[in-house]
mmCIF file of C-alpha atoms and ligand atoms in Angstrom:
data_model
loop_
_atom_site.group_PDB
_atom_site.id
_atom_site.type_symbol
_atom_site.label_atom_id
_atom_site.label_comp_id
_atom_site.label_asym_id
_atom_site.label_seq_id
_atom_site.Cartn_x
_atom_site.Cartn_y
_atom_site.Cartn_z
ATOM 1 C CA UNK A 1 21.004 -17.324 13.046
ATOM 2 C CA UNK A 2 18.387 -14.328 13.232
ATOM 3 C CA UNK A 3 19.311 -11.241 15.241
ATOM 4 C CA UNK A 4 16.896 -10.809 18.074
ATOM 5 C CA UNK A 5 14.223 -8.756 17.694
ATOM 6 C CA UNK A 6 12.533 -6.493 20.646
ATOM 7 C CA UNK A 7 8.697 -6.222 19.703
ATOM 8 C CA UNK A 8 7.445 -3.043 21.081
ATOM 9 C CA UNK A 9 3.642 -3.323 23.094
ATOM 10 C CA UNK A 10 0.825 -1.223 24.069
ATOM 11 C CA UNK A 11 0.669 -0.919 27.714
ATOM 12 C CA UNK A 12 -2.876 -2.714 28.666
ATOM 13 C CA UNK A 13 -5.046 0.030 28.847
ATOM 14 C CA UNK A 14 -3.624 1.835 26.160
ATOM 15 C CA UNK A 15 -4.452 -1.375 24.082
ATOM 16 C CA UNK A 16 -8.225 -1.232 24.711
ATOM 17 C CA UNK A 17 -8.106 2.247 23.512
ATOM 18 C CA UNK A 18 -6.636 1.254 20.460
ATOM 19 C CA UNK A 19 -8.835 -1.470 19.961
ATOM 20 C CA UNK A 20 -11.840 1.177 20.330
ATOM 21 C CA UNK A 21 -10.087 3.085 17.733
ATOM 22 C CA UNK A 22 -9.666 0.658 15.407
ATOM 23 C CA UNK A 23 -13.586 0.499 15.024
ATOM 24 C CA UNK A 24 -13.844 3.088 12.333
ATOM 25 C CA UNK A 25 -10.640 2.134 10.530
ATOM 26 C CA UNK A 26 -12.393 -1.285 9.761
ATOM 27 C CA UNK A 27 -15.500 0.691 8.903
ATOM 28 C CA UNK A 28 -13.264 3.211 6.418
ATOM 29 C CA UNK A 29 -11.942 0.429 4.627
ATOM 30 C CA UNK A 30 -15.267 -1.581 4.149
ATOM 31 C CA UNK A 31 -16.161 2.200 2.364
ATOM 32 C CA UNK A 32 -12.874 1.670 0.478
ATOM 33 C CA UNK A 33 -13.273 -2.124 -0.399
ATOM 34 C CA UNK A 34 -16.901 -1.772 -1.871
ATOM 35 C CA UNK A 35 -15.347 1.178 -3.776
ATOM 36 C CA UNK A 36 -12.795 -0.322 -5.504
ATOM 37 C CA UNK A 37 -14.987 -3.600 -6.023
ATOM 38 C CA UNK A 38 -16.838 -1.576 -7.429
ATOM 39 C CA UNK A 39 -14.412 -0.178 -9.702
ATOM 40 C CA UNK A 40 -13.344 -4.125 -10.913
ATOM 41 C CA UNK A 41 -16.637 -5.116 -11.581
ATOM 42 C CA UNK A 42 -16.816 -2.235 -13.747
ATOM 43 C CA UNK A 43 -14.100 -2.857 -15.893
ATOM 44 C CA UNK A 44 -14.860 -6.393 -15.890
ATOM 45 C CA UNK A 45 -18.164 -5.690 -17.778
ATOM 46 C CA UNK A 46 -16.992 -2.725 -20.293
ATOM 47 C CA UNK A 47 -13.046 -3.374 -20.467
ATOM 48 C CA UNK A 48 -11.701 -6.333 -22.830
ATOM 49 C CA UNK A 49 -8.544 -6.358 -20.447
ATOM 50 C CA UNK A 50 -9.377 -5.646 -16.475
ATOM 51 C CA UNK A 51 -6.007 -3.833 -15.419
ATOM 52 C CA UNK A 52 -6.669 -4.974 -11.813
ATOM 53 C CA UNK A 53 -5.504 -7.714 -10.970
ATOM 54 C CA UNK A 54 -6.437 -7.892 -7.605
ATOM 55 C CA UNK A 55 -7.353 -6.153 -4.405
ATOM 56 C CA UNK A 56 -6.250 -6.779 -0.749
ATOM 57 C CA UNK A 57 -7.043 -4.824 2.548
ATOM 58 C CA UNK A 58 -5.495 -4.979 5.891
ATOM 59 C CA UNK A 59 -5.934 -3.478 9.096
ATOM 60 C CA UNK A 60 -2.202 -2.772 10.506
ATOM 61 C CA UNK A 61 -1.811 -5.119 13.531
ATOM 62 C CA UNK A 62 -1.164 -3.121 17.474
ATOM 63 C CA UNK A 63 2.275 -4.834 17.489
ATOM 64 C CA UNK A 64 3.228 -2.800 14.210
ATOM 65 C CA UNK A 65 0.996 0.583 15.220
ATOM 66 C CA UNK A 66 3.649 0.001 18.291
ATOM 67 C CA UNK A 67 6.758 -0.276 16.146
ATOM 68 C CA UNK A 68 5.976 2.722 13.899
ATOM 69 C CA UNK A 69 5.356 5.182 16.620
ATOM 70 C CA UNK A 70 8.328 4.004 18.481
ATOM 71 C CA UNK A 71 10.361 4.338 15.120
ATOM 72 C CA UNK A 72 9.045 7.822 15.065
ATOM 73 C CA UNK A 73 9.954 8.898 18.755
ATOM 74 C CA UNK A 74 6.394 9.133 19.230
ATOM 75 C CA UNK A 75 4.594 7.757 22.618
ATOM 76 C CA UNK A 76 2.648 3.779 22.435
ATOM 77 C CA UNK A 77 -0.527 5.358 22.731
ATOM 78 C CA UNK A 78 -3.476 5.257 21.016
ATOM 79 C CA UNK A 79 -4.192 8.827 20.659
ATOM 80 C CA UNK A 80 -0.400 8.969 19.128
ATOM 81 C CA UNK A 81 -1.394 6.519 16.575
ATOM 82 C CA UNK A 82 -4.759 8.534 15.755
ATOM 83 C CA UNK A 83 -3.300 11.543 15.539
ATOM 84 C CA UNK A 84 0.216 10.715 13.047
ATOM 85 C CA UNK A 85 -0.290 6.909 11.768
ATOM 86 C CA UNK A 86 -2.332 7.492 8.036
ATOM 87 C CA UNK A 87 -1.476 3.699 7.082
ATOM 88 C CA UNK A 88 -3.461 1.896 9.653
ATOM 89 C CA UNK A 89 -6.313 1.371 7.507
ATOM 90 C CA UNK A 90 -4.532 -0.207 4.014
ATOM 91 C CA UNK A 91 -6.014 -1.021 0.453
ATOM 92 C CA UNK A 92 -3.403 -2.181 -2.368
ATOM 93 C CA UNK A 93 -4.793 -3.008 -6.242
ATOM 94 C CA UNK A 94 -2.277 -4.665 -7.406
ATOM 95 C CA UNK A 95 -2.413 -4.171 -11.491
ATOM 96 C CA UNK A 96 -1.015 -5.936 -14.752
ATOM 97 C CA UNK A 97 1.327 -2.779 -16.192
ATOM 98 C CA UNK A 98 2.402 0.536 -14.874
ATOM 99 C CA UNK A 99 0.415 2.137 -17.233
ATOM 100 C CA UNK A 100 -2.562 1.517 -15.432
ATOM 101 C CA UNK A 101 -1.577 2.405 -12.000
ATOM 102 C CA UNK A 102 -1.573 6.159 -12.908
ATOM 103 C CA UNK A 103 -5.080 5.531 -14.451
ATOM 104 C CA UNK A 104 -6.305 3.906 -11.212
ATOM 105 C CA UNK A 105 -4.963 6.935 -9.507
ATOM 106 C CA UNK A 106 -6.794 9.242 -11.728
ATOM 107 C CA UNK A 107 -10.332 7.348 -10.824
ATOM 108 C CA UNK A 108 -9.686 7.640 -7.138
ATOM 109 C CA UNK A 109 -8.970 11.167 -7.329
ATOM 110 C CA UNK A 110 -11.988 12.065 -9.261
ATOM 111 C CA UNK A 111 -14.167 10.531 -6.593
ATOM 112 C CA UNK A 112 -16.288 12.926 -4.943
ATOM 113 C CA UNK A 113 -16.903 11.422 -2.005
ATOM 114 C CA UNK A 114 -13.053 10.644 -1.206
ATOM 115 C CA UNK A 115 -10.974 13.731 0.428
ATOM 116 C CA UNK A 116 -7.716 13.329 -1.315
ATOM 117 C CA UNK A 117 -5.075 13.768 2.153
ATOM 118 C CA UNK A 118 -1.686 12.977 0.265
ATOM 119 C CA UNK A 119 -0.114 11.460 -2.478
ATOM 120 C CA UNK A 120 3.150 9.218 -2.825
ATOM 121 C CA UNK A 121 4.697 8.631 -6.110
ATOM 122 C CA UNK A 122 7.306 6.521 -6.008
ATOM 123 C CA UNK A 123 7.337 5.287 -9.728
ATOM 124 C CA UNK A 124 8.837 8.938 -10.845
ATOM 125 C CA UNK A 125 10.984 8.902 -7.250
ATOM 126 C CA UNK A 126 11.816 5.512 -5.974
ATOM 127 C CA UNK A 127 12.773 4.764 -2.304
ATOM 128 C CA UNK A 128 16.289 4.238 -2.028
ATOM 129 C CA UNK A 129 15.831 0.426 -0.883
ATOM 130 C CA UNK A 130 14.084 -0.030 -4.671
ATOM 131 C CA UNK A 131 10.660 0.509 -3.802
ATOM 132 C CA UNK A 132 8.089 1.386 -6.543
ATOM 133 C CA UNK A 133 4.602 1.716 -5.840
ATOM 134 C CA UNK A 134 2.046 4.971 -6.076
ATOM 135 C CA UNK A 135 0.434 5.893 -2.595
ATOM 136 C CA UNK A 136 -2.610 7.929 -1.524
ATOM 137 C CA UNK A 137 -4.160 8.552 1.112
ATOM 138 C CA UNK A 138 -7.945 9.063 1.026
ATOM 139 C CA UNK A 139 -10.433 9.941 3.862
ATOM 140 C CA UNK A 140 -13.889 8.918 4.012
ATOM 141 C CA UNK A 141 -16.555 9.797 6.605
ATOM 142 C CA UNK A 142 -18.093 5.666 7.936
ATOM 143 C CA UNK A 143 -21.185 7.320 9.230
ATOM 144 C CA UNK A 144 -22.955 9.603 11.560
ATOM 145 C CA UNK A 145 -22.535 7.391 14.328
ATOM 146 C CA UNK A 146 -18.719 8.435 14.463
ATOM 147 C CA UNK A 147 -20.243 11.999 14.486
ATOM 148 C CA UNK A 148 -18.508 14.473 11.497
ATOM 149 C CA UNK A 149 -15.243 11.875 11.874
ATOM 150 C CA UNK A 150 -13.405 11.289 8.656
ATOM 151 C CA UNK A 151 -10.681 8.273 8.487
ATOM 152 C CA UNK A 152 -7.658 7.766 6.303
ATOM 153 C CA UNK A 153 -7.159 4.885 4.363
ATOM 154 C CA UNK A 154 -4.198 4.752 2.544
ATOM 155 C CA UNK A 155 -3.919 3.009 -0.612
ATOM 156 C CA UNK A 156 -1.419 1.628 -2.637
ATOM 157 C CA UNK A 157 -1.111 0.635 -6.334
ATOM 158 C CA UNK A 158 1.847 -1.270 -7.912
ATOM 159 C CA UNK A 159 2.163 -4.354 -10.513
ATOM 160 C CA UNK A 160 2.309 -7.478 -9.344
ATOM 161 C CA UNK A 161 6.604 -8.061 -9.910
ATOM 162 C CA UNK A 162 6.293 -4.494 -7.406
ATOM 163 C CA UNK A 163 4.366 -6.288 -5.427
ATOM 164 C CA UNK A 164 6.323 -9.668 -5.464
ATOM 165 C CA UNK A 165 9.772 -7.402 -4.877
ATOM 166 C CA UNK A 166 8.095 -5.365 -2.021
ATOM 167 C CA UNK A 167 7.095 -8.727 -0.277
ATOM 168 C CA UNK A 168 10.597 -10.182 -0.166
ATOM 169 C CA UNK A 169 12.419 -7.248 0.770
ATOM 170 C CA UNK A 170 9.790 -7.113 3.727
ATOM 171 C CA UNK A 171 10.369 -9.987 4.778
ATOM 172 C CA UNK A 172 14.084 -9.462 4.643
ATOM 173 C CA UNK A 173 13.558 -6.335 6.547
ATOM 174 C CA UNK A 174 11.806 -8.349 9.034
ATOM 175 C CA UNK A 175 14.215 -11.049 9.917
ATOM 176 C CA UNK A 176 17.034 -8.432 10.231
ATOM 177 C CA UNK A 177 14.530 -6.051 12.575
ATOM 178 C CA UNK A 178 14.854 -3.255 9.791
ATOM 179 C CA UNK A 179 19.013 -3.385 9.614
ATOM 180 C CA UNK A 180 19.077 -5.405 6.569
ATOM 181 C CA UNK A 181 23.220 -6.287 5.620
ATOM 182 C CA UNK A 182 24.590 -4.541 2.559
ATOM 183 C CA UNK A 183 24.848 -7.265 0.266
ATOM 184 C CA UNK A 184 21.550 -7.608 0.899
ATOM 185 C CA UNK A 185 20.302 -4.336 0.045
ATOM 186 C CA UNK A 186 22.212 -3.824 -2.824
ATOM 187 C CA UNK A 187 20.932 -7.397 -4.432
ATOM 188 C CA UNK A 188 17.250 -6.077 -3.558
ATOM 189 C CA UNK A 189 17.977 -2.750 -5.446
ATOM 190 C CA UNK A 190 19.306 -4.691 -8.295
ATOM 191 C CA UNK A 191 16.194 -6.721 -8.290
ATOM 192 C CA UNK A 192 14.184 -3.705 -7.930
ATOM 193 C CA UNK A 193 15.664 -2.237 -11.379
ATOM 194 C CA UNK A 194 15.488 -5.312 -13.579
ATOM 195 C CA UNK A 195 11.842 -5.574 -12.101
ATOM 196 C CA UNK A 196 11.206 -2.450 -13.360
ATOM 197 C CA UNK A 197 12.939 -2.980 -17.028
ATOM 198 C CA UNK A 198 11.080 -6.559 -16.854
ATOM 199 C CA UNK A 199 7.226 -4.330 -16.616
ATOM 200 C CA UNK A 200 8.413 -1.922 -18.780
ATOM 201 C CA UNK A 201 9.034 -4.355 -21.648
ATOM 202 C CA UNK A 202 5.957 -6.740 -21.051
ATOM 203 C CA UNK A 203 4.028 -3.731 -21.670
ATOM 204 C CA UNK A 204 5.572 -3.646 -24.925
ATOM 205 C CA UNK A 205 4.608 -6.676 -25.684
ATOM 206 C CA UNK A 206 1.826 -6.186 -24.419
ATOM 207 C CA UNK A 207 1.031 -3.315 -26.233
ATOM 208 C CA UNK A 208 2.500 -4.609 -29.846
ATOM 209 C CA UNK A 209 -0.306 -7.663 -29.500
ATOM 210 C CA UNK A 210 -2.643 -4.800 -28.973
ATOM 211 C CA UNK A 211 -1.990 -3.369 -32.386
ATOM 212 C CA UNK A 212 -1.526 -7.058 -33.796
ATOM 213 C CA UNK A 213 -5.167 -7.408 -32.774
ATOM 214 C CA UNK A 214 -6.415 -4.071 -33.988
HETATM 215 P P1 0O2 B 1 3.354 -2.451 6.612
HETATM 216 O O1 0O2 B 1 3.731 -3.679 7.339
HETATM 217 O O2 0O2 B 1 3.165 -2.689 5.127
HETATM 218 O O3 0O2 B 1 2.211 -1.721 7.219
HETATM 219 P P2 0O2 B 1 7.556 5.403 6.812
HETATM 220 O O4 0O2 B 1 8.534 5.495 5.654
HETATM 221 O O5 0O2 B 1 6.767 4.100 6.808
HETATM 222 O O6 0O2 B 1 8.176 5.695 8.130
HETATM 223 P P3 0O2 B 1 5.231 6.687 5.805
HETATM 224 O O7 0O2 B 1 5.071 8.098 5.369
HETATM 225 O O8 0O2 B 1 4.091 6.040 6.514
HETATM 226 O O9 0O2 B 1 6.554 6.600 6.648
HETATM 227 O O10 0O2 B 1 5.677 5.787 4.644
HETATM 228 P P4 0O2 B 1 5.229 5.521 3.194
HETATM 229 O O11 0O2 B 1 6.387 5.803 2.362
HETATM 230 O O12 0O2 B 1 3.944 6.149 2.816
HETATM 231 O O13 0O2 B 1 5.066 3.956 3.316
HETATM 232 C C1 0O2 B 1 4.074 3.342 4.021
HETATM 233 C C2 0O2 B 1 3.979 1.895 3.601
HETATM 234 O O14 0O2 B 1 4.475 1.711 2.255
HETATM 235 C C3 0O2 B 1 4.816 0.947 4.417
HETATM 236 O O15 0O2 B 1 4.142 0.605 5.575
HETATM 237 C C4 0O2 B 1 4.962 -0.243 3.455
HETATM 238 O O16 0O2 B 1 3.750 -0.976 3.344
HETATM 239 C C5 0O2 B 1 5.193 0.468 2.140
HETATM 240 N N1 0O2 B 1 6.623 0.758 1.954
HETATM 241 C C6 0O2 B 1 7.211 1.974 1.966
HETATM 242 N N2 0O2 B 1 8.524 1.866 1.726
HETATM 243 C C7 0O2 B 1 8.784 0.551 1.544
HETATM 244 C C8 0O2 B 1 9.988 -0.193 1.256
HETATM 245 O O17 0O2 B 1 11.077 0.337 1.113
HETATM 246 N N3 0O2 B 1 9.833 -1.550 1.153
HETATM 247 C C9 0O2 B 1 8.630 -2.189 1.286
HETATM 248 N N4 0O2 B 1 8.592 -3.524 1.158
HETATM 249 N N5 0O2 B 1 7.491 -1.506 1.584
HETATM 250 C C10 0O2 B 1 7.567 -0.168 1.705
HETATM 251 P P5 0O2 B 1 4.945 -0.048 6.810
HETATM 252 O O18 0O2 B 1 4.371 0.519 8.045
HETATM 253 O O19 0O2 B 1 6.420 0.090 6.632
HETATM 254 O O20 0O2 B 1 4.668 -1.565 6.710
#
């Protein structure tokens, strides 16, 4: 049986604002998108082996805007969410080996056109629940109508077992409204590791076909 699980709401009015709001956050991460499809084509054309996988983009849904803020004390408004929420516009490559999600990392840093907010690295530091994945935030201005606006869009980068890990232990965090049991948690760190060894030696592989080839 599933605990029950309050789901925290914008008041009515407060919702239309956030709706308003959540104009240029679709805008930013159209920018983002054609960036980074951009980016795949690229490698596509000029790399033997495209190290992204694939892309996917998200705008974070008002009933999880709600739940954040409320996790963070903060008041169900949409000004609140403006002004502290970075992740409500989010990007995620997903890519074949570690390796290359510092060298996607590097790319979207050298963009000029990005403003580099923050960065997350939780490959060198991962979360204590097992979570590997590298973050950043990047800001990008969707046009003069918004006036001098810039809008963050954070991305994320992680190979696909990351990405297969972080989407069960979601889930699990889900169904047990973020108080996930023990056992639980201590299976999903286990997981976490061997996921970890598991990239770290199909690059190897990887890698020793590489020089089998050369
Ligand atoms: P959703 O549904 O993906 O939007 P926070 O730790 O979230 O209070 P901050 O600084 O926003 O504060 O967090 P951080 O570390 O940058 O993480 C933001 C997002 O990364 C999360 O968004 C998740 O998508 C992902 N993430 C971070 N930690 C974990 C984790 O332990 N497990 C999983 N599965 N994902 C994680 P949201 O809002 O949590 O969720």
């Amino acid at each position: 049986m599933s605990p029950e699980k309050s789901v925290t709401r914008f008041e009515t009015g407060e919702f239309d604002k956030l709706k308003s709001s959540l104009v240029i956050y679709r805008c930013a991460l159209k920018m983002i998108e054609t960036k980074l499809t951009n980016l795949n084509d690229y490698y596509a054309a000029f790399y033997e082996g495209n190290p992204i996988e694939h892309t996917a983009y998200r705008i974070k849904s008002p009933e999880s805007i709600a739940g954040k803020l409320k996790a963070r004390n903060l008041p169900i408004t949409a000004e609140a969410a403006v002004a502290n929420l970075l992740d409500i516009a989010g990007a995620r490559i997903i890519c074949s080996y570690a390796k290359n999600i510092r060298e996607i990392a590097d790319i979207i840093r050298a963009q000029h056109d990005l403003t580099i907010v923050s960065e997350k690295d939780y490959l060198s530091a991962p979360k204590a629940s097992g979570y590997r994945s590298y973050h950043i935030v990047a800001e990008v201005r969707p046009g003069i109508q918004f006036g001098e606006q810039c809008c963050p869009v954070e991305i994320q980068i992680r190979t696909s077992a990351m990405d297969f890990w972080a989407s069960l232990e979601h889930k699990v965090r889900y169904k047990y409204g973020g108080q996930v049991p023990d056992h639980f948690s201590r299976e999903l760190q286990l997981c976490a590791e061997k996921i970890n060894e598991l990239d770290e030696r199909m690059y190897l592989i990887h890698e020793l076909v590489e020089l089998v080839n050369e």
